[in-house]
Short mmCIF file of C-alpha atoms and ligand atoms in Angstrom, two decimals:
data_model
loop_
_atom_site.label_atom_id
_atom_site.label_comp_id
_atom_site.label_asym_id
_atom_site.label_seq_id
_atom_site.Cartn_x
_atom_site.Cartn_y
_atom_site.Cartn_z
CA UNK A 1 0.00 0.00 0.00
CA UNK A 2 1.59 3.28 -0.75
CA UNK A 3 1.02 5.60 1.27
CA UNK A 4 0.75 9.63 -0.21
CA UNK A 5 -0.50 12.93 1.42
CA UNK A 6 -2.62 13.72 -1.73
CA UNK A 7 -3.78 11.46 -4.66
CA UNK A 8 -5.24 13.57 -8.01
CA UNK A 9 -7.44 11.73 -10.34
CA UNK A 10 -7.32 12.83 -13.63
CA UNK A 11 -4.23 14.71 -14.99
CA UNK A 12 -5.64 17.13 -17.00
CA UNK A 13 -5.68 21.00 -16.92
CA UNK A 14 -7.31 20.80 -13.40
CA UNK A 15 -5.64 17.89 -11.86
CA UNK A 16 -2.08 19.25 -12.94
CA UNK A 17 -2.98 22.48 -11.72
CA UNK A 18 -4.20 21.22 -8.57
CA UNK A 19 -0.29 18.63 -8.16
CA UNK A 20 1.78 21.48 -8.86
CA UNK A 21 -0.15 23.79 -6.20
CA UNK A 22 -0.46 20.97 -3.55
CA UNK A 23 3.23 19.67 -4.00
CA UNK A 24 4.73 23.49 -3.99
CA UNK A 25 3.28 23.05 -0.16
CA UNK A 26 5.55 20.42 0.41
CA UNK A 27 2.40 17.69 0.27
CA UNK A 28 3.35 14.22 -1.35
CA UNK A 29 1.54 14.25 -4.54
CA UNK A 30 0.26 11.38 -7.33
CA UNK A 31 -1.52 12.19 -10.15
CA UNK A 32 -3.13 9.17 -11.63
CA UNK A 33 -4.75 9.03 -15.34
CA UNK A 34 -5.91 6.12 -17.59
CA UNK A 35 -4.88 7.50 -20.37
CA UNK A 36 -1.27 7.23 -22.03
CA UNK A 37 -0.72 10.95 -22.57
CA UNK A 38 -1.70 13.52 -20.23
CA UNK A 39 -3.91 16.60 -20.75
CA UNK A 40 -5.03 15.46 -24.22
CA UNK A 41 -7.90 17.98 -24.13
CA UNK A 42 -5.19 20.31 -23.91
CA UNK A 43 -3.39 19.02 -27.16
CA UNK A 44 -6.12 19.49 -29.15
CA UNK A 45 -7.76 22.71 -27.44
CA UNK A 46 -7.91 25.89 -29.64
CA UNK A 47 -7.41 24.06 -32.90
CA UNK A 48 -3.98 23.22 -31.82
CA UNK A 49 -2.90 26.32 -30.11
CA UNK A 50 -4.82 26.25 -26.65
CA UNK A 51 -6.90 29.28 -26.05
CA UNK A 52 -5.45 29.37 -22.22
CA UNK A 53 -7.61 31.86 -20.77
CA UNK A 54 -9.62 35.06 -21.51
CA UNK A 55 -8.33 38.84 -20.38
CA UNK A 56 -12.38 39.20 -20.19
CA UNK A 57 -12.90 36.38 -17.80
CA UNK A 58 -15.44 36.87 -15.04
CA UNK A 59 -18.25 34.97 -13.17
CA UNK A 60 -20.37 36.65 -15.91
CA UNK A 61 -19.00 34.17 -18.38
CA UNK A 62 -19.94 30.84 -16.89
CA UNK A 63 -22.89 28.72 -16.66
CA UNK A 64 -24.12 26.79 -12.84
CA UNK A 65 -26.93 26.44 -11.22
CA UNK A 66 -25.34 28.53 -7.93
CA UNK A 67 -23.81 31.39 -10.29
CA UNK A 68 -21.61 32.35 -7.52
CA UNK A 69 -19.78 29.54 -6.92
CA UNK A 70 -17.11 30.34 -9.17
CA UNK A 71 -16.50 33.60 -8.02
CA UNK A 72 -13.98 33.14 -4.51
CA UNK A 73 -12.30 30.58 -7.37
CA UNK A 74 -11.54 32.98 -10.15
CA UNK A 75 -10.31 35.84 -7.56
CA UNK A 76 -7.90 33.77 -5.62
CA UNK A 77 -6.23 32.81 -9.49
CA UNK A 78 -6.89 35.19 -12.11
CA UNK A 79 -6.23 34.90 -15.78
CA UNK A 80 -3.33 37.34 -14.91
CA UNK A 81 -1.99 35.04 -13.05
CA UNK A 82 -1.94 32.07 -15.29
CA UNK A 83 -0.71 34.65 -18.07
CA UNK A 84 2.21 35.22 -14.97
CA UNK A 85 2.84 32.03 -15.25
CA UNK A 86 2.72 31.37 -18.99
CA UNK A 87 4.97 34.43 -19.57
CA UNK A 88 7.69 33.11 -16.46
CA UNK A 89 7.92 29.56 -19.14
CA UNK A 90 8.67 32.29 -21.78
CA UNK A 91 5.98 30.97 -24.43
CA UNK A 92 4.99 33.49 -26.96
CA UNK A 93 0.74 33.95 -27.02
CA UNK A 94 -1.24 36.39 -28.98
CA UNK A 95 -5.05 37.87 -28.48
CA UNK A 96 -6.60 36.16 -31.45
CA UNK A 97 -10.43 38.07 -30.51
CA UNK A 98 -12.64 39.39 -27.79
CA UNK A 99 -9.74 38.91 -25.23
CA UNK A 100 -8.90 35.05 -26.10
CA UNK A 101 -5.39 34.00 -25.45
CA UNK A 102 -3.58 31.13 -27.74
CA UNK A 103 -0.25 30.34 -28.08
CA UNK A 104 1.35 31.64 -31.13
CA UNK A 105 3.35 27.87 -31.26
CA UNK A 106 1.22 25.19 -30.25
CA UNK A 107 -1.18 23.97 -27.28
CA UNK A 108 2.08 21.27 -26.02
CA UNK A 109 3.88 24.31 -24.43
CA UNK A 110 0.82 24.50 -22.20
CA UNK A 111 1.43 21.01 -21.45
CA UNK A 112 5.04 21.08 -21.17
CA UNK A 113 5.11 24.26 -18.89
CA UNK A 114 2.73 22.35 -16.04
CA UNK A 115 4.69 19.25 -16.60
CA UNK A 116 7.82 21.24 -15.82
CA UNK A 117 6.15 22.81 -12.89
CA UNK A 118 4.58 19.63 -11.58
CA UNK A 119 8.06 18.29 -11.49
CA UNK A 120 9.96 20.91 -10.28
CA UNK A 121 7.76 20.76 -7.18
CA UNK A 122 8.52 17.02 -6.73
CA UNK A 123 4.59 15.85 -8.11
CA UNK A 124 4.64 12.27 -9.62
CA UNK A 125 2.54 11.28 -12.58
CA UNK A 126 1.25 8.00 -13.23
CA UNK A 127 -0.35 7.23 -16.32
CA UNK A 128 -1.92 4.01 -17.93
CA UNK A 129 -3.50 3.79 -14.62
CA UNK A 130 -7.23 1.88 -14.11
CA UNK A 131 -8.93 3.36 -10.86
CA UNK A 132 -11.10 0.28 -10.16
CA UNK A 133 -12.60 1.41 -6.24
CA UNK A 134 -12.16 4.07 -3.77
CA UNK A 135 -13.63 4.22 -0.40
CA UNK A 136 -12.88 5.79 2.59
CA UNK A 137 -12.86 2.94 5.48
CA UNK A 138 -11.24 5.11 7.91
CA UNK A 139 -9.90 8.36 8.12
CA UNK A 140 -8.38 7.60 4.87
CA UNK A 141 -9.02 6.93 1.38
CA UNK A 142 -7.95 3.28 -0.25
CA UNK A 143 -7.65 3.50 -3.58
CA UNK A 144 -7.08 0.62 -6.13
CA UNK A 145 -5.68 0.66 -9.08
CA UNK A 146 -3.57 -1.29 -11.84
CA UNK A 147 -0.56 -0.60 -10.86
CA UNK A 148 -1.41 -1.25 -6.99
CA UNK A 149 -3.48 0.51 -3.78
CA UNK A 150 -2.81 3.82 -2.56
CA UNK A 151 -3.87 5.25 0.86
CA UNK A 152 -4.60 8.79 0.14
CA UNK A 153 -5.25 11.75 2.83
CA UNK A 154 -7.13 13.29 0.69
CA UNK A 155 -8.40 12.54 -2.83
CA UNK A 156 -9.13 14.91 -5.84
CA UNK A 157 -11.12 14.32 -8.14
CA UNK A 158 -10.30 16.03 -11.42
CA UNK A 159 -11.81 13.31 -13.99
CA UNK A 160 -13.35 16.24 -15.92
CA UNK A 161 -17.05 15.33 -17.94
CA UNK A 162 -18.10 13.38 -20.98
CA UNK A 163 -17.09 15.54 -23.66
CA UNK A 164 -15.33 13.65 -26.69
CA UNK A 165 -14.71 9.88 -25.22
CA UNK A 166 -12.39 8.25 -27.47
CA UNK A 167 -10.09 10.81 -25.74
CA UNK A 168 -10.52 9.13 -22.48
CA UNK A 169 -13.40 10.84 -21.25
CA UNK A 170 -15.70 8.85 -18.86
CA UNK A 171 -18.18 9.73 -15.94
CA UNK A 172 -16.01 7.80 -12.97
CA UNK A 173 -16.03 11.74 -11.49
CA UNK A 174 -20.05 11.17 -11.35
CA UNK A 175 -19.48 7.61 -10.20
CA UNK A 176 -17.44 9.11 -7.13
CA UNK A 177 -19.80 11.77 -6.48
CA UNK A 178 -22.30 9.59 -6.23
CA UNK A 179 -20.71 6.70 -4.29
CA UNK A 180 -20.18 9.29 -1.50
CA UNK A 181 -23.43 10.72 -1.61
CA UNK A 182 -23.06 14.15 -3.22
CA UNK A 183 -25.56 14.86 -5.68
CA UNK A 184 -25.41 15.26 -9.53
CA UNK A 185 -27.41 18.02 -11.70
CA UNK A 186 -28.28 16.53 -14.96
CA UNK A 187 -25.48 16.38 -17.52
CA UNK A 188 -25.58 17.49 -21.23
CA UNK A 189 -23.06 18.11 -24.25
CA UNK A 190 -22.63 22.17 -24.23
CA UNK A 191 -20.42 24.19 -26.51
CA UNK A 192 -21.63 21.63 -29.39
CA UNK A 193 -23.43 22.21 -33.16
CA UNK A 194 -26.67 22.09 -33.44
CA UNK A 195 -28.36 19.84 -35.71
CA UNK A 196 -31.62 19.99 -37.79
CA UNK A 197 -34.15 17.93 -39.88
CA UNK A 198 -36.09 17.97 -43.15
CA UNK A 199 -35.89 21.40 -45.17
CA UNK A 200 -33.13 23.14 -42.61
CA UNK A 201 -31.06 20.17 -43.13
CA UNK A 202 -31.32 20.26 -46.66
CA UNK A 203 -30.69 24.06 -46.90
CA UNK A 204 -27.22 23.77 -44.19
CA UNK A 205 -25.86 20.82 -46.52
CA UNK A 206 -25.85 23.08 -49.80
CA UNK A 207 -24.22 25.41 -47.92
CA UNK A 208 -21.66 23.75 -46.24
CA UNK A 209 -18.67 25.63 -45.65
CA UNK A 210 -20.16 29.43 -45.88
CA UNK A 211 -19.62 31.31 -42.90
CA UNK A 212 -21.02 34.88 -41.66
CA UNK A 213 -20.64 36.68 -38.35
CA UNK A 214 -24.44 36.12 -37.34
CA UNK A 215 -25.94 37.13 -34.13
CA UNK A 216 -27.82 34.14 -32.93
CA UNK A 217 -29.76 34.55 -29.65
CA UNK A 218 -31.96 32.43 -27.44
CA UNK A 219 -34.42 34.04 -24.78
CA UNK A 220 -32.16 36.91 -23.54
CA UNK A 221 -29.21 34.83 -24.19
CA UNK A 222 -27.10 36.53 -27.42
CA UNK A 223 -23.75 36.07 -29.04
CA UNK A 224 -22.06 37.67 -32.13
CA UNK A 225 -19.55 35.94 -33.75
CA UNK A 226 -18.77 33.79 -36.30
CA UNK A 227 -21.66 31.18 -37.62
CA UNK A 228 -21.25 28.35 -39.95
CA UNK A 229 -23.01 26.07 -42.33
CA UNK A 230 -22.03 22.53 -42.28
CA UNK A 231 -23.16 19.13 -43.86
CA UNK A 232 -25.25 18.55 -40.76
CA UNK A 233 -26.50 22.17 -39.66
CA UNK A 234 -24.83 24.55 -37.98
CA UNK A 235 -21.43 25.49 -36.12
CA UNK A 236 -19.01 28.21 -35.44
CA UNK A 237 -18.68 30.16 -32.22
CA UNK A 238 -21.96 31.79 -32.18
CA UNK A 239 -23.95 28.44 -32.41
CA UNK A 240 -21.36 26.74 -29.89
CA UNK A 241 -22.26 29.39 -27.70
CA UNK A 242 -25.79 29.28 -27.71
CA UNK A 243 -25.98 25.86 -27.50
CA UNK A 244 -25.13 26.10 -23.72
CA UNK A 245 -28.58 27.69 -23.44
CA UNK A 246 -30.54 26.16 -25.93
CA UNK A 247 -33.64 24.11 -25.10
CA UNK A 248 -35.35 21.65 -27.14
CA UNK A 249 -38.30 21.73 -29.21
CA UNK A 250 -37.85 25.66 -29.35
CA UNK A 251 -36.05 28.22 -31.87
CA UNK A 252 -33.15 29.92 -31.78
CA UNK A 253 -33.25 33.33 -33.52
CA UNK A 254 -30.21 33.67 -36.03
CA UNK A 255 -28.98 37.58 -37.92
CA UNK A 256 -27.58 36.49 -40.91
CA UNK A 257 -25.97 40.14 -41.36
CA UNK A 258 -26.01 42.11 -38.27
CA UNK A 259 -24.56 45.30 -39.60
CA UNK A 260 -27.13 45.85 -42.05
CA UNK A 261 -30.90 46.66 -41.91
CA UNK A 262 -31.50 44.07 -44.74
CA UNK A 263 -35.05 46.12 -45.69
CA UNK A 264 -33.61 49.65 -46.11
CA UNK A 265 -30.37 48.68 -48.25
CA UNK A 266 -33.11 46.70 -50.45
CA UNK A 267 -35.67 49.79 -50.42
CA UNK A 268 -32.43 51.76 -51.21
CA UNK A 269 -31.22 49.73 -53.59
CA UNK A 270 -34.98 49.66 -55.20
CA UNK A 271 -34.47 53.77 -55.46
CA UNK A 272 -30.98 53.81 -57.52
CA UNK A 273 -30.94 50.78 -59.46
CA UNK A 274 -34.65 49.73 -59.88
CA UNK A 275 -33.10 47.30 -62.33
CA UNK A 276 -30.86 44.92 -60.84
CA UNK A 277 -32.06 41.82 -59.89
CA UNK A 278 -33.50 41.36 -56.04
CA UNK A 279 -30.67 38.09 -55.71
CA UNK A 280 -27.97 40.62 -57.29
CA UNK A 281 -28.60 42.88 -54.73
CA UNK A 282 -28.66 40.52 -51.77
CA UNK A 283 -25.62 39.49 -53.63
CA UNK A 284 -24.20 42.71 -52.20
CA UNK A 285 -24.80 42.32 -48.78
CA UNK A 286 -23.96 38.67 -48.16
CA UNK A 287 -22.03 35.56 -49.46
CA UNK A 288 -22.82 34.81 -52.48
CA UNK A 289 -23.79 31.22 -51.95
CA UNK A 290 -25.96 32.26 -49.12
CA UNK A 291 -27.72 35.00 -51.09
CA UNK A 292 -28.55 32.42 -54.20
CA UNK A 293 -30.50 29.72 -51.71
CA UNK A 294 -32.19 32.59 -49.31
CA UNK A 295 -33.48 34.10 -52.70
CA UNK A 296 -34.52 30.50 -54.37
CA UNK A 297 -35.71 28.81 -51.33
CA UNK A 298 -38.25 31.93 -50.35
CA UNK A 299 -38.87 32.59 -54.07
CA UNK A 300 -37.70 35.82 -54.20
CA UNK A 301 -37.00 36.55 -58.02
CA UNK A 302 -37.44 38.98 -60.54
CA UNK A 303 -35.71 42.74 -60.77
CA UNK A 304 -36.04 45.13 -57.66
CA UNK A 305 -38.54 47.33 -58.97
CA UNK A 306 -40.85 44.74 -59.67
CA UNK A 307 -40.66 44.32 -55.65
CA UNK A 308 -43.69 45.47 -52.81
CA UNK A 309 -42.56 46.61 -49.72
CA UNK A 310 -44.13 43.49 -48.65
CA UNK A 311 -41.77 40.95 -50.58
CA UNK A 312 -38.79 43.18 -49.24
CA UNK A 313 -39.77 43.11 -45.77
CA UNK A 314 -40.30 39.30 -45.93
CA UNK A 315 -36.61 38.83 -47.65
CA UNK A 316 -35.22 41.02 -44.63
CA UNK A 317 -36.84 39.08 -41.86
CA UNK A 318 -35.57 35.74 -43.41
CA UNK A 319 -32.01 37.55 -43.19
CA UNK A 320 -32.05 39.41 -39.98
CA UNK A 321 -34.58 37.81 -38.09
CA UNK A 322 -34.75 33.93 -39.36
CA UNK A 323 -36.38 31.24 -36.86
CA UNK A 324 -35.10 27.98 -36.81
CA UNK A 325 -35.54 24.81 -34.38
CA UNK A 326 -32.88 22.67 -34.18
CA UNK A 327 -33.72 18.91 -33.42
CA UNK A 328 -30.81 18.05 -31.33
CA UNK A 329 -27.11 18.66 -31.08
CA UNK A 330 -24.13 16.62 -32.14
CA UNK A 331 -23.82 15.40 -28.67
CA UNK A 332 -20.52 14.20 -26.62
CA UNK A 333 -18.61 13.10 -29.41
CA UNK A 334 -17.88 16.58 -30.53
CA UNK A 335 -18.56 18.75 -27.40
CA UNK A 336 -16.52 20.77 -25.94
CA UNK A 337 -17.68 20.81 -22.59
CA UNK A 338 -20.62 19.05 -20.52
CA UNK A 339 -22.72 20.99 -18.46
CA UNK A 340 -24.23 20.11 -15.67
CA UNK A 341 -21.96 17.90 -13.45
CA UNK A 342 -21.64 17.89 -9.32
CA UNK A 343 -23.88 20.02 -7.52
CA UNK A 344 -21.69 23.28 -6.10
CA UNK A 345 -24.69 23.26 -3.35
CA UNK A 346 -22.18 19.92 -1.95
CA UNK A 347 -18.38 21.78 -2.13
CA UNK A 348 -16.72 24.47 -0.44
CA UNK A 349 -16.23 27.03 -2.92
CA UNK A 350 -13.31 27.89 -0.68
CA UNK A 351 -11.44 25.08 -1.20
CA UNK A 352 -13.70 22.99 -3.79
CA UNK A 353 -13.86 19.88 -0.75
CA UNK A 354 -16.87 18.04 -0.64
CA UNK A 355 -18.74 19.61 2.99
CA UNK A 356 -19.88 15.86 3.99
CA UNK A 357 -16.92 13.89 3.09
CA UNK A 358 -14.07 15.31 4.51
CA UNK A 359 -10.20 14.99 2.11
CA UNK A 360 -12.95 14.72 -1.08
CA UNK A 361 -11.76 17.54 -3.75
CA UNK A 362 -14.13 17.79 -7.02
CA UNK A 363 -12.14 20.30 -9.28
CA UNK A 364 -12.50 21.53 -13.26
CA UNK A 365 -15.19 20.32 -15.71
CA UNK A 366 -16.42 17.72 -13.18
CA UNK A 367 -18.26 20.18 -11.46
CA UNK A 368 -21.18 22.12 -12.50
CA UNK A 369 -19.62 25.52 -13.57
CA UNK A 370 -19.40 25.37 -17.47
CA UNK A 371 -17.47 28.39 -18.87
CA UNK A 372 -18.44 30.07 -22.24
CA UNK A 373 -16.36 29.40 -25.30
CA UNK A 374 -13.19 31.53 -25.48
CA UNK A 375 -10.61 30.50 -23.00
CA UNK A 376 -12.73 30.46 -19.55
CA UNK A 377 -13.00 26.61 -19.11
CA UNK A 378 -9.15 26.76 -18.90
CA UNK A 379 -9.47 29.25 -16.88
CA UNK A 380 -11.97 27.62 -14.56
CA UNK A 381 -9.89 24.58 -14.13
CA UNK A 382 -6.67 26.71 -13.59
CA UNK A 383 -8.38 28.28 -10.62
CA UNK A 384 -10.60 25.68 -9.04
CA UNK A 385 -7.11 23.38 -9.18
CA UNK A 386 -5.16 25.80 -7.48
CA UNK A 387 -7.57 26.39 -5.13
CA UNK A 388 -8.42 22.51 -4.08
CA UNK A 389 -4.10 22.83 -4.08
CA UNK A 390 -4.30 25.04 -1.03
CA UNK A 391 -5.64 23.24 0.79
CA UNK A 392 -6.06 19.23 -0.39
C1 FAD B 1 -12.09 19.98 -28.92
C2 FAD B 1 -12.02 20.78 -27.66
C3 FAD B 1 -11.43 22.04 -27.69
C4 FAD B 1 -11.42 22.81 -26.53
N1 FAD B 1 -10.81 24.04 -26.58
C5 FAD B 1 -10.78 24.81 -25.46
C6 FAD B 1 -10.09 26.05 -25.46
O1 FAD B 1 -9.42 26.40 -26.44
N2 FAD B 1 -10.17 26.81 -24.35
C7 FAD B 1 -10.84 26.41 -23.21
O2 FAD B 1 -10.87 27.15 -22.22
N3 FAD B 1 -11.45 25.21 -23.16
C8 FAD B 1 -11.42 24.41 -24.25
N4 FAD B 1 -12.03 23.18 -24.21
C9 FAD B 1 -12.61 22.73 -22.92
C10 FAD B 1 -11.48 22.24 -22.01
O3 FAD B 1 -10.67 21.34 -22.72
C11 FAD B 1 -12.05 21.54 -20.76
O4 FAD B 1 -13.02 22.34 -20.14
C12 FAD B 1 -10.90 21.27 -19.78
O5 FAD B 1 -9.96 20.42 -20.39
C13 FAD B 1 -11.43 20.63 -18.49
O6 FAD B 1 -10.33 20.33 -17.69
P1 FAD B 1 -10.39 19.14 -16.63
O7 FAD B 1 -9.01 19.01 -16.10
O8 FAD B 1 -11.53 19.35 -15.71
O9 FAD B 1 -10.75 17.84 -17.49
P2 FAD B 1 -9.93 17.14 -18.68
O10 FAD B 1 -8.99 18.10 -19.31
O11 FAD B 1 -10.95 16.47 -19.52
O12 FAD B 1 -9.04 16.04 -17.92
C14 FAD B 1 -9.61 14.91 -17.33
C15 FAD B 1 -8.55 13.83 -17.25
O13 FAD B 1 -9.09 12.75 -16.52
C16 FAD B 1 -8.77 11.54 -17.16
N5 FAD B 1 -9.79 10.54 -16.81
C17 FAD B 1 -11.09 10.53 -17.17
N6 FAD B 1 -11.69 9.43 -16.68
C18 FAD B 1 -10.75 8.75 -16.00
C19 FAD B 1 -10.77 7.52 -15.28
N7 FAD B 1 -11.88 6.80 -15.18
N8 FAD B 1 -9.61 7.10 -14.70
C20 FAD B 1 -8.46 7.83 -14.81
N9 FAD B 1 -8.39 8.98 -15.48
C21 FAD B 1 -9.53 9.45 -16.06
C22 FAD B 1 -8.75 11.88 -18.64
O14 FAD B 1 -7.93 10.96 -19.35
C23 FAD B 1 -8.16 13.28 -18.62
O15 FAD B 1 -6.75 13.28 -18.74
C24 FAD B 1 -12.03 22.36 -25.33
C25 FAD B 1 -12.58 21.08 -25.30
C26 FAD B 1 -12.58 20.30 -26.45
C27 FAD B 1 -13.19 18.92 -26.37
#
């Protein structure tokens, strides 16, 4: 039985975090994970370049059922002091938009810097290892696993959710929760596309590959940024956003072109060339592609002049107010987060420990705090790990 002052499960952005915090204390630290490479969500975060954090970031941008949970969290370790830390490995970053921090290189100097860190400060990693039980008989926690039992003062959980699987993603950080009684708020893919049926379908296949910066909003929920069409409906930051909110069976309201009053450019365009045709000038004011199947698909045709006020307020709402229900989203397998997770109401949001089960940490995406797209999950697991770190 080996015997270790803290035992981390999961060595992802949260679980590292959380090693290199509790073993700068002088705490023996393990970091267990099933998979053969660590922090894989990492590699492949930000296309390849890791948006770290956000300059933005605040409790504004994330999603729980207790909104202020986060907030002690993301004080105690701000983005400026992950960008501290970034800028102390020396690793070049740009702001790409809206405050969102990548790498200029690529997302493994993330990965490399809290490897370095984790073993400067004497942390082990163990990976290829299968968690198969965990109690807590005494005082303790016994944990068994492939490569033999551990007896743990305190065990942290930092399994993240159920986002992508066949990069190791699995539920055991539910499966804890639950075994110790803490309770679980229903789980669902977030930052995902959304998907559609029938026409809609039909209309997001022929235009797979045109993108727009769209508003898209649901409720009082709204995003501008990037939207696009793909072979099964729709993507791009905008719709990844909304689909945190989104509820089904009910639309989500989508401006094709934001920074135009589609019905006055038309009426205007009606005034000074009364000849062009109506899908000509659309033509003008959107892609191409998208102008050709708005103007076939409503059956807008025929020269401007030829058009009532009527037709051209019609056209206009399709582009700057257009209504559409998805039927689903694309689920786990290409989320980038899952909401939902272990109820906050159970956890210190001092120190992220489980109130009823003393030495119990729950830390990152396991929990239910779900950041926005643009660097604040990062951000959320940098902070919640060094917080359980102070004190685990
Ligand atoms: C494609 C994609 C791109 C993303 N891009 C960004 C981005 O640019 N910026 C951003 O802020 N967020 C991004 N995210 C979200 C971000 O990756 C997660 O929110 C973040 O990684 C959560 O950190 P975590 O440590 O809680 O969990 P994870 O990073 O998921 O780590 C969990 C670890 O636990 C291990 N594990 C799971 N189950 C077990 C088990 N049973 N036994 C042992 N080990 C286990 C896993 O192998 C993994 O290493 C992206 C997500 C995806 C999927």
């Amino acid at each position: 039985m080996k015997q270790v002052d803290v035992l981390i499960l999961g060595a992802g952005a949260a679980g590292l975090m959380c090693g290199i915090e509790a073993a700068k204390r002088g705490r023996s630290v393990v970091v267990l994970d099933h998979a053969k490479k660590p922090a894989e969500k990492i590699r492949i975060s930000g296309g390849g370049r890791c948006n770290f954090t956000n300059l933005h970031c605040s409790p504004a941008n994330f999603l729980s059922q207790n909104p202020r949970f986060c907030v002690s969290a993301l004080k105690r370790y701000t983005q400026q002091d992950f960008l501290a830390l970034v800028d102390r490995h020396r690793i070049s970053w740009h702001e790409k938009t809206l405050g969102q921090l990548f790498c200029d290189d690529s997302a493994n100097d993330i990965i490399q810097m809290l490897l370095r860190e984790l073993d400067a400060a004497s942390g082990t990693l163990h990976l290829e290892t299968k968690i198969s039980d965990i109690s807590k008989p005494d005082d303790r926690f016994a944990i068994e696993t492939s490569k033999g039992r551990y007896s743990a003062q305190s065990v942290v959980v930092a399994t993240g959710g159920l986002s992508i699987p066949k990069l190791g993603a699995t539920g055991f950080g539910y499966d804890i929760a639950r075994k110790f009684g803490l309770p679980i708020l229903e789980t669902r893919a977030g930052l995902v596309p959304l998907t559609f049926s029938d026409a809609n379908r039909e209309l997001c296949k022929k235009l797979a590959g045109v993108s727009v910066d769209a508003v898209v909003a649901f409720a009082k929920t709204r995003f501008q940024e990037g939207l696009l069409f793909t072979h099964r409906g729709l993507s791009g930051p905008s719709i990844l956003q909304i689909s945190s909110f989104w509820q089904e069976g009910r639309p989500v309201a989508v401006n094709l072109c934001p920074s135009e009053d589609i019905f006055e450019r038309l009426i205007g365009a009606r005034k000074e060339s009364p000849r062009q045709d109506l899908k000509t000038a659309l033509a003008h004011l959107l892609p191409k592609r998208l102008a050709e199947e708005i103007s076939m698909e409503g059956k807008f045709v025929g020269r401007l002049a030829d058009q009532s006020d009527k037709v051209l307020r019609k056209l206009a709402e399709r582009v700057n107010r257009w209504q559409i229900t998805p039927v689903g989203t694309e689920g786990y397998r290409t989320a980038e987060v899952t909401l939902g997770g272990v109820d906050t109401k159970a956890l210190s949001s001092k120190t992220m420990e489980a109130t009823e089960v003393p030495g119990l940490f729950f830390i990152g995406e396991v929990v239910d705090v779900t950041g926005h797209l643009g660097g604040f999950n990062f951000q959320w697991a940098w902070s919640s790990g060094h917080a359980a770190g102070q004190f685990a």
